[in-house]
């Protein structure tokens, strides 16, 4: 089977109309390309669950808060096509910026509350851009299922809220974070790390795991938990913490006391590279169902 690369919305709609006529289900995997094993996990899950897998590859200008980040975002369509072909993707939708935004975009999706803290606070307009492009992609592809990574947990919460509040007929499927053996979450941005930066990068995950351990052991005061997690990062002068917070997993609101499952969320800068990660945490007693 060959993977079709489609660049126009009209051609994609045409191709998918026949899929729908045959009553075959469509799975959408939205990406910004520079594909890695994390994306592969999304594709493979979609491959198992749906008949026709569409991977979109689009570096979405309106979700970037810095021009240099947008300009410098890794782009390599030919190796992404090879990557998708090897994993049985049926269609790659790789529109140009002009195809997605032929005129300045005037309609936007704002997901309130869920977008307020964490990345929403430090990247103004980011989730507005994400929610808007995801809704556009869902409307263009009209999949029965769409696949997103737990790695971007706040993004996932924003999308779940958008789908729920705007009655979008799609099942959102969450795929667990794929990591390097040393714990670093795979990210297209990891390729920007130099050797020394790459060596210290897993410490973000170690800090979040420290929070996870304390919560599992029964710590309840978030101030203490955050303090211990930040302590892990303090030993590395090469790391600048943007945020490290404990939030409720559904609405991404900051909590002060642990009374149920939470997510430890962090963003750090290592040199010029920004990395994010998160870990779902619960008390051992909760996990055991007591
Ligand atoms: P991106 O291309 O970075 O916009 O990511 C596209 C999708 O892949 C998003 O749903 C991400 O959450 C997901 N993703 C990125 N990195 C990982 C990872 N390490 N593990 C699982 N999913 C990931």
Coordinates of C-alpha atoms and ligand atoms in Angstrom, one line a residue:
X1 CA 0.0 0.0 0.0
X2 CA 1.3 3.4 -0.8
X3 CA 0.9 6.6 1.2
X4 CA -0.7 9.4 -0.6
X5 CA 0.6 12.9 0.0
X6 CA -2.2 15.5 -0.4
X7 CA -1.7 19.2 -0.2
X8 CA -5.1 20.6 -0.9
X9 CA -8.2 20.6 1.2
X10 CA -10.5 19.9 -1.8
X11 CA -8.4 16.9 -2.9
X12 CA -8.4 15.6 0.7
X13 CA -12.2 15.9 1.0
X14 CA -12.5 14.1 -2.3
X15 CA -10.3 11.2 -1.3
X16 CA -12.0 10.8 2.1
X17 CA -15.5 10.9 0.6
X18 CA -14.9 7.6 -1.0
X19 CA -13.5 6.2 2.2
X20 CA -16.7 7.3 4.0
X21 CA -18.9 5.8 1.2
X22 CA -17.3 2.5 1.8
X23 CA -18.2 2.9 5.5
X24 CA -14.5 2.8 6.5
X25 CA -13.5 4.7 9.6
X26 CA -11.0 7.5 9.6
X27 CA -8.4 8.2 12.2
X28 CA -6.6 11.6 12.3
X29 CA -3.1 12.1 13.8
X30 CA -2.4 15.9 13.8
X31 CA 1.4 16.7 13.9
X32 CA 3.8 19.4 13.1
X33 CA 6.2 16.9 11.4
X34 CA 9.8 16.1 12.3
X35 CA 8.3 12.8 13.2
X36 CA 9.8 10.6 16.0
X37 CA 8.8 7.5 17.9
X38 CA 6.2 9.5 20.0
X39 CA 4.3 10.3 16.8
X40 CA 4.8 6.6 15.7
X41 CA 2.9 5.5 18.8
X42 CA 0.0 7.8 17.8
X43 CA 0.0 6.4 14.2
X44 CA 0.2 2.8 15.3
X45 CA -2.7 3.3 17.7
X46 CA -4.7 4.9 15.0
X47 CA -3.7 2.1 12.6
X48 CA -5.1 -0.5 15.0
X49 CA -8.3 1.3 15.7
X50 CA -9.4 2.8 12.4
X51 CA -9.5 1.7 8.7
X52 CA -7.9 4.8 7.1
X53 CA -5.2 6.8 8.9
X54 CA -4.7 10.4 8.0
X55 CA -1.6 12.1 9.5
X56 CA -1.5 15.8 9.1
X57 CA 1.8 17.6 8.9
X58 CA 1.5 21.4 9.4
X59 CA 3.6 23.8 11.3
X60 CA 0.9 26.1 12.5
X61 CA 2.1 29.7 12.5
X62 CA -0.8 31.0 14.7
X63 CA 0.2 28.9 17.7
X64 CA 3.7 30.2 17.9
X65 CA 4.4 33.1 20.2
X66 CA 7.9 33.8 18.8
X67 CA 8.8 34.2 15.2
X68 CA 12.3 32.7 15.7
X69 CA 10.7 29.5 17.1
X70 CA 8.3 29.2 14.1
X71 CA 11.2 29.9 11.6
X72 CA 13.5 27.5 13.4
X73 CA 11.0 24.7 13.8
X74 CA 12.5 21.5 12.2
X75 CA 10.9 20.7 8.8
X76 CA 11.7 17.6 6.8
X77 CA 8.8 16.5 4.7
X78 CA 10.6 13.9 2.6
X79 CA 11.8 11.9 5.7
X80 CA 8.4 12.4 7.3
X81 CA 6.8 10.8 4.2
X82 CA 9.2 7.9 4.5
X83 CA 8.4 7.6 8.2
X84 CA 4.6 7.5 7.6
X85 CA 4.9 5.1 4.7
X86 CA 6.8 2.6 6.8
X87 CA 4.0 2.8 9.4
X88 CA 1.1 2.3 7.0
X89 CA -0.3 5.8 7.0
X90 CA -2.9 6.0 4.2
X91 CA -2.9 9.7 3.7
X92 CA -0.5 12.5 4.6
X93 CA -2.2 15.9 4.6
X94 CA 0.6 18.5 4.3
X95 CA -1.1 21.8 3.4
X96 CA 0.9 25.0 2.8
X97 CA 0.3 27.9 5.1
X98 CA -1.6 29.6 2.3
X99 CA -3.9 26.5 1.9
X100 CA -4.8 26.6 5.6
X101 CA -4.9 30.4 6.0
X102 CA -5.6 31.9 2.5
X103 CA -6.7 35.1 4.2
X104 CA -6.0 36.4 7.7
X105 CA -7.9 34.1 10.1
X106 CA -10.7 36.0 11.7
X107 CA -12.5 33.2 13.6
X108 CA -10.7 31.7 16.6
X109 CA -11.4 29.2 19.3
X110 CA -10.7 30.2 22.9
X111 CA -10.9 27.5 25.5
X112 CA -11.3 29.4 28.8
X113 CA -9.9 28.2 32.1
X114 CA -8.0 25.1 30.8
X115 CA -5.8 27.5 28.8
X116 CA -5.1 30.0 31.7
X117 CA -2.1 28.6 33.5
X118 CA 1.1 26.7 32.6
X119 CA 2.0 27.0 28.9
X120 CA -1.1 29.3 28.5
X121 CA 0.5 31.8 30.8
X122 CA 3.9 31.7 29.3
X123 CA 2.9 31.4 25.6
X124 CA 0.2 34.0 25.1
X125 CA -2.2 32.9 22.3
X126 CA -0.6 29.5 22.0
X127 CA -3.7 27.4 22.9
X128 CA -6.0 29.7 20.9
X129 CA -3.8 28.9 17.9
X130 CA -3.8 25.1 18.7
X131 CA -7.6 24.9 19.3
X132 CA -8.3 26.8 16.1
X133 CA -6.1 24.7 13.9
X134 CA -7.3 21.4 15.5
X135 CA -10.9 22.4 14.9
X136 CA -10.1 23.3 11.3
X137 CA -8.4 19.9 10.8
X138 CA -11.3 18.1 12.5
X139 CA -13.7 19.9 10.1
X140 CA -11.6 19.2 7.1
X141 CA -11.0 15.5 7.8
X142 CA -14.1 14.7 9.9
X143 CA -12.4 11.6 11.5
X144 CA -14.3 9.3 13.9
X145 CA -11.2 9.3 16.1
X146 CA -8.4 11.8 16.6
X147 CA -5.1 10.9 18.4
X148 CA -3.1 13.1 20.8
X149 CA -0.2 12.6 23.1
X150 CA -0.3 12.7 26.9
X151 CA 3.1 14.5 26.5
X152 CA 1.2 17.7 25.8
X153 CA -1.3 17.2 28.6
X154 CA -2.6 20.7 28.7
X155 CA -3.1 20.7 24.9
X156 CA -5.1 17.5 25.3
X157 CA -7.2 19.0 28.0
X158 CA -7.9 22.0 25.8
X159 CA -8.9 19.7 22.9
X160 CA -11.2 17.6 25.1
X161 CA -12.9 20.7 26.4
X162 CA -13.3 22.1 22.8
X163 CA -14.7 18.8 21.5
X164 CA -17.1 18.7 24.5
X165 CA -18.3 22.3 24.5
X166 CA -18.6 22.6 20.7
X167 CA -20.2 19.2 20.2
X168 CA -17.6 18.0 17.7
X169 CA -18.5 14.4 16.7
X170 CA -15.1 12.8 17.3
X171 CA -13.6 10.5 19.9
X172 CA -10.4 12.0 21.4
X173 CA -7.8 9.2 22.0
X174 CA -5.0 9.8 24.5
X175 CA -1.7 8.1 23.8
X176 CA 0.9 7.6 26.6
X177 CA 4.2 9.6 26.4
X178 CA 7.1 7.8 24.7
X179 CA 10.4 8.4 26.4
X180 CA 14.1 7.8 25.8
X181 CA 15.6 5.2 28.1
X182 CA 16.8 8.0 30.5
X183 CA 13.3 9.4 30.9
X184 CA 13.5 12.3 28.5
X185 CA 10.1 12.7 26.7
X186 CA 10.6 12.5 22.9
X187 CA 10.1 15.8 21.2
X188 CA 10.9 17.3 17.8
X189 CA 12.7 20.0 19.8
X190 CA 15.2 17.5 21.3
X191 CA 17.1 17.6 18.1
X192 CA 18.1 21.2 18.9
X193 CA 19.9 20.2 22.1
X194 CA 23.7 20.0 22.0
X195 CA 25.5 17.1 23.7
X196 CA 25.8 18.7 27.1
X197 CA 22.2 20.0 27.0
X198 CA 21.0 16.5 26.0
X199 CA 22.9 15.0 29.0
X200 CA 21.1 17.1 31.5
X201 CA 17.6 17.2 29.8
X202 CA 16.2 14.1 31.6
X203 CA 16.4 16.1 34.9
X204 CA 13.0 17.7 34.1
X205 CA 11.4 14.2 34.2
X206 CA 13.4 13.4 37.4
X207 CA 12.0 16.4 39.1
X208 CA 8.4 15.5 38.1
X209 CA 9.1 11.9 39.3
X210 CA 10.2 13.3 42.7
X211 CA 6.7 15.0 42.9
X212 CA 5.1 11.7 41.9
X213 CA 7.0 9.8 44.6
X214 CA 6.1 12.2 47.4
X215 CA 2.4 12.2 46.3
X216 CA 2.4 8.4 46.1
X217 CA 3.9 8.3 49.6
X218 CA 1.1 10.4 50.9
X219 CA 2.4 14.0 50.9
X220 CA -0.5 16.4 50.6
X221 CA 0.9 19.9 50.8
X222 CA 1.6 21.1 47.3
X223 CA 4.1 23.8 48.5
X224 CA 6.3 21.0 50.0
X225 CA 6.0 18.8 46.9
X226 CA 6.9 21.6 44.5
X227 CA 9.8 22.6 46.8
X228 CA 11.2 19.1 46.6
X229 CA 10.8 18.9 42.8
X230 CA 12.4 22.3 42.2
X231 CA 15.3 21.2 44.5
X232 CA 16.1 18.5 41.9
X233 CA 16.4 21.1 39.2
X234 CA 18.4 23.6 41.3
X235 CA 21.6 21.5 41.0
X236 CA 21.7 22.3 37.3
X237 CA 22.6 25.9 36.5
X238 CA 22.1 25.2 32.8
X239 CA 18.4 24.7 33.4
X240 CA 16.0 27.7 33.8
X241 CA 12.6 26.7 35.2
X242 CA 9.6 28.4 33.5
X243 CA 7.1 26.6 35.6
X244 CA 6.6 23.6 37.8
X245 CA 3.0 23.2 39.0
X246 CA 0.6 20.6 40.3
X247 CA -2.8 20.8 38.6
X248 CA -6.1 18.9 38.4
X249 CA -5.9 16.7 35.3
X250 CA -9.1 17.7 33.7
X251 CA -9.2 21.5 34.0
X252 CA -5.5 22.2 34.6
X253 CA -6.2 24.4 37.6
X254 CA -3.5 24.8 40.3
X255 CA -4.2 22.8 43.5
X256 CA -2.8 23.5 47.0
X257 CA -3.7 20.2 48.6
X258 CA -3.7 16.7 47.1
X259 CA -7.2 15.1 47.4
X260 CA -7.2 13.1 44.2
X261 CA -5.2 12.4 41.1
X262 CA -3.2 15.3 39.9
X263 CA -0.7 16.1 37.1
X264 CA 2.8 17.4 37.9
X265 CA 3.6 19.7 35.0
X266 CA 6.9 21.4 34.1
X267 CA 8.5 23.6 31.5
X268 CA 12.2 24.4 31.4
X269 CA 14.6 26.1 29.2
X270 CA 18.0 24.5 28.4
X271 CA 20.0 27.0 26.4
X272 CA 17.7 28.1 23.6
X273 CA 15.5 25.0 23.8
X274 CA 12.2 24.8 25.7
X275 CA 11.1 21.4 27.0
X276 CA 7.9 20.4 28.6
X277 CA 6.9 17.2 30.4
X278 CA 4.3 16.0 32.9
X279 CA 3.5 13.0 35.0
X280 CA 0.1 11.8 36.4
X281 CA 0.4 11.4 40.1
X282 CA -1.8 9.6 42.7
X283 CA -1.5 8.6 46.3
X284 CA -0.6 4.9 46.6
X285 CA -3.8 4.4 48.6
X286 CA -5.8 6.0 45.7
X287 CA -4.0 3.9 43.1
X288 CA -4.9 0.7 45.1
X289 CA -8.5 1.9 45.0
X290 CA -8.9 2.3 48.8
Ligands
LIG1 P1 3.8 17.8 17.6 O1 4.2 17.4 16.2 O2 4.9 18.1 18.6 O3 2.8 18.9 17.5 O4 3.0 16.6 18.2 C1 2.0 16.0 17.5 C2 1.3 15.0 18.5 O5 2.3 14.0 18.9 C3 0.7 15.7 19.7 O6 -0.5 15.1 20.0 C4 1.8 15.3 20.7 O7 1.2 15.3 22.1 C5 2.2 14.0 20.3 N1 3.5 13.7 20.9 C6 4.7 14.4 20.8 N2 5.7 13.9 21.5 C7 5.2 12.7 22.0 C8 5.7 11.7 22.8 N3 7.0 11.7 23.2 N4 5.0 10.7 23.2 C9 3.7 10.6 22.8 N5 3.1 11.5 22.0 C10 3.8 12.6 21.6

